[in-house]
Coordinates of N, CA and C in Angstrom, one line a residue:
P9 N -3.1 10.7 13.0 CA -2.2 10.4 14.1 C -0.9 11.2 13.9
E10 N -0.3 11.5 15.0 CA 1.0 12.3 15.0 C 2.1 11.5 14.4
N11 N 2.2 10.2 14.8 CA 3.3 9.4 14.2 C 2.8 8.7 13.0
K12 N 3.3 9.1 11.8 CA 2.8 8.5 10.6 C 3.9 7.6 10.0
I13 N 4.4 6.8 10.9 CA 5.4 5.8 10.5 C 4.8 4.4 10.8
I14 N 4.9 3.5 9.8 CA 4.4 2.1 10.0 C 5.6 1.2 9.8
N15 N 5.8 0.3 10.8 CA 6.8 -0.7 10.6 C 6.2 -1.9 10.0
L16 N 6.6 -2.3 8.8 CA 6.1 -3.4 8.1 C 7.0 -4.6 8.4
E17 N 6.4 -5.7 8.7 CA 7.1 -6.9 9.0 C 7.1 -7.9 7.8
T18 N 8.0 -8.8 7.8 CA 8.0 -9.9 6.8 C 6.7 -10.6 6.8
N19 N 6.1 -10.9 5.7 CA 4.9 -11.5 5.5 C 3.7 -10.5 5.4
W20 N 2.6 -10.8 5.9 CA 1.4 -10.0 5.8 C 1.3 -8.9 6.8
N21 N 0.9 -7.7 6.4 CA 0.6 -6.5 7.3 C -0.7 -5.9 6.9
L22 N -1.5 -5.6 7.8 CA -2.8 -4.8 7.6 C -2.5 -3.4 8.0
I23 N -2.5 -2.4 7.0 CA -2.1 -1.1 7.3 C -3.3 -0.1 7.0
S24 N -3.3 1.0 7.6 CA -4.2 2.1 7.3 C -3.4 3.0 6.3
Y25 N -4.2 3.6 5.4 CA -3.6 4.6 4.5 C -3.8 6.0 5.2
L26 N -2.7 6.7 5.5 CA -2.7 7.8 6.4 C -2.6 9.2 5.7
C27 N -2.5 9.2 4.3 CA -2.5 10.5 3.6 C -3.9 11.0 3.5
N28 N -4.0 12.3 3.3 CA -5.3 13.0 3.2 C -5.8 13.0 1.8
S29 N -5.1 12.6 0.8 CA -5.5 12.6 -0.6 C -5.1 11.2 -1.3
T30 N -5.8 10.9 -2.3 CA -5.5 9.7 -3.1 C -4.1 9.8 -3.7
K31 N -3.3 8.8 -3.7 CA -2.0 8.8 -4.3 C -1.8 7.5 -5.0
N32 N -0.9 7.5 -6.0 CA -0.5 6.3 -6.7 C 0.3 5.3 -5.8
V33 N 0.0 4.0 -6.0 CA 0.6 3.0 -5.2 C 2.1 3.1 -5.3
S34 N 2.6 3.2 -6.5 CA 4.1 3.2 -6.7 C 4.7 4.4 -6.1
E35 N 4.0 5.5 -5.9 CA 4.6 6.7 -5.3 C 4.7 6.5 -3.8
I36 N 3.7 5.9 -3.2 CA 3.7 5.7 -1.7 C 4.7 4.7 -1.3
F37 N 4.9 3.6 -2.1 CA 5.9 2.6 -1.7 C 7.2 2.7 -2.5
S38 N 7.5 3.8 -3.1 CA 8.6 4.0 -3.9 C 10.0 3.6 -3.3
G39 N 10.1 4.0 -2.0 CA 11.4 3.7 -1.3 C 11.6 2.3 -0.9
I40 N 10.5 1.5 -0.8 CA 10.6 0.1 -0.3 C 9.9 -0.9 -1.3
M41 N 9.6 -0.5 -2.5 CA 8.9 -1.3 -3.4 C 9.7 -2.6 -3.7
N42 N 11.0 -2.6 -3.6 CA 11.8 -3.8 -3.8 C 11.5 -4.9 -2.7
K43 N 10.9 -4.5 -1.6 CA 10.6 -5.4 -0.6 C 9.1 -5.9 -0.5
V44 N 8.3 -5.3 -1.4 CA 6.9 -5.6 -1.5 C 6.6 -6.8 -2.4
I45 N 5.9 -7.8 -2.0 CA 5.5 -8.9 -2.8 C 4.1 -8.6 -3.5
V46 N 3.2 -8.1 -2.7 CA 1.8 -7.8 -3.3 C 1.1 -6.9 -2.3
I47 N 0.2 -6.0 -2.8 CA -0.7 -5.2 -2.0 C -2.1 -5.5 -2.4
N48 N -3.0 -5.7 -1.5 CA -4.4 -6.0 -1.7 C -5.3 -5.0 -1.1
G49 N -6.3 -4.6 -1.8 CA -7.3 -3.7 -1.2 C -8.7 -4.2 -1.7
F50 N -9.7 -3.4 -1.3 CA -11.1 -3.7 -1.6 C -11.9 -2.4 -1.9
E51 N -12.6 -2.4 -3.0 CA -13.5 -1.3 -3.3 C -14.9 -1.7 -3.2
S52 N -15.7 -0.9 -2.5 CA -17.1 -1.3 -2.4 C -17.9 -0.6 -3.5
G53 N -19.2 -0.9 -3.6 CA -20.1 -0.3 -4.6 C -20.1 -1.0 -5.9
V54 N -20.8 -0.4 -6.8 CA -20.9 -0.9 -8.2 C -19.5 -1.0 -8.8
G55 N -19.2 -2.2 -9.3 CA -17.9 -2.4 -10.0 C -16.8 -2.6 -9.0
G56 N -17.1 -2.7 -7.7 CA -16.1 -2.9 -6.7 C -15.7 -4.3 -6.6
G57 N -14.9 -4.6 -5.6 CA -14.4 -5.9 -5.3 C -12.9 -5.8 -4.9
A58 N -12.3 -7.0 -4.9 CA -10.9 -7.1 -4.5 C -10.0 -6.4 -5.6
R59 N -9.0 -5.8 -5.1 CA -8.0 -5.1 -6.0 C -6.6 -5.5 -5.6
T60 N -5.7 -5.7 -6.6 CA -4.3 -6.2 -6.3 C -3.3 -5.3 -7.1
Y61 N -2.2 -5.1 -6.4 CA -1.0 -4.4 -7.0 C 0.1 -5.4 -6.9
D62 N 0.7 -5.8 -8.0 CA 1.8 -6.7 -8.1 C 3.0 -5.9 -8.6
P63 N 4.0 -5.6 -7.8 CA 5.1 -4.8 -8.3 C 5.9 -5.3 -9.5
L64 N 5.8 -6.7 -9.7 CA 6.5 -7.3 -10.9 C 5.6 -7.1 -12.1
L65 N 4.3 -6.9 -12.0 CA 3.4 -6.7 -13.1 C 2.5 -5.5 -12.9
P66 N 3.1 -4.3 -12.7 CA 2.2 -3.2 -12.4 C 1.2 -2.8 -13.5
E67 N 1.5 -3.1 -14.8 CA 0.6 -2.8 -15.9 C -0.6 -3.7 -15.9
F68 N -0.6 -4.8 -15.2 CA -1.7 -5.7 -15.1 C -2.4 -5.6 -13.7
S69 N -2.0 -4.7 -12.9 CA -2.5 -4.6 -11.5 C -3.8 -3.7 -11.6
D70 N -4.8 -4.0 -10.9 CA -6.0 -3.2 -10.9 C -6.1 -2.3 -9.6
L71 N -5.2 -2.4 -8.8 CA -5.1 -1.4 -7.6 C -3.9 -0.4 -8.0
Q72 N -4.3 0.8 -8.4 CA -3.3 1.7 -8.9 C -3.2 2.9 -7.9
E73 N -4.3 3.2 -7.1 CA -4.3 4.3 -6.2 C -4.7 3.8 -4.8
L74 N -4.1 4.5 -3.8 CA -4.5 4.3 -2.4 C -5.4 5.4 -2.0
K75 N -6.4 5.2 -1.2 CA -7.4 6.2 -0.9 C -7.5 6.4 0.6
P76 N -7.7 7.7 1.0 CA -7.9 8.0 2.5 C -9.1 7.1 3.0
Y77 N -9.0 6.8 4.3 CA -10.0 6.0 5.1 C -10.1 4.6 4.6
H78 N -9.1 4.1 3.9 CA -9.1 2.7 3.4 C -7.9 2.0 4.1
G79 N -8.0 0.6 4.2 CA -7.0 -0.2 4.7 C -6.5 -1.1 3.6
Y80 N -5.3 -1.6 3.8 CA -4.7 -2.4 2.7 C -3.8 -3.5 3.4
W81 N -3.9 -4.7 2.7 CA -3.0 -5.8 3.1 C -1.7 -5.7 2.3
V82 N -0.6 -5.7 2.9 CA 0.7 -5.6 2.2 C 1.6 -6.8 2.6
K83 N 2.0 -7.6 1.6 CA 2.9 -8.7 1.9 C 4.3 -8.3 1.5
M84 N 5.2 -8.5 2.5 CA 6.6 -8.1 2.4 C 7.5 -9.3 2.3
N85 N 8.6 -9.2 1.6 CA 9.6 -10.3 1.6 C 10.7 -10.0 2.7
E86 N 10.7 -8.8 3.2 CA 11.5 -8.5 4.4 C 10.9 -7.2 5.1
S87 N 11.3 -7.0 6.3 CA 10.8 -5.9 7.0 C 11.2 -4.5 6.4
A88 N 10.4 -3.5 6.6 CA 10.7 -2.2 6.1 C 9.9 -1.1 6.9
V89 N 10.2 0.1 6.7 CA 9.5 1.2 7.3 C 8.8 2.0 6.2
L90 N 7.5 2.2 6.4 CA 6.7 3.0 5.5 C 6.5 4.4 6.3
D91 N 7.1 5.4 5.8 CA 7.1 6.7 6.4 C 6.1 7.7 5.6
Y92 N 4.9 7.8 6.1 CA 3.9 8.6 5.5 C 4.3 10.1 5.5
N93 N 5.1 10.5 6.5 CA 5.6 11.9 6.6 C 6.3 12.3 5.4
V94 N 7.0 11.3 4.7 CA 7.8 11.6 3.5 C 6.9 11.6 2.3
V95 N 6.0 10.7 2.2 CA 5.2 10.5 0.9 C 3.9 11.2 0.8
C96 N 3.4 11.7 1.9 CA 2.1 12.4 1.9 C 2.2 13.8 1.6

């Protein structure tokens, strides 16, 4: 898409990952991580399943990278703008 800006609202948001390569969760959300409560994703295949990133416990999170062609649930404590033009 031409517009790679996603307005995230307070509470749950289902978003597409719009970068062309895999990137670290903390890198993508670096400018707004203080507003993120949790990020959830899903991996298919052997060893797959639900994955979670908790910004308060990143070392215990099993979602460390976001991947092209995947969607993610992001829960926010306040609205914010995710600008893929800056982070991709």
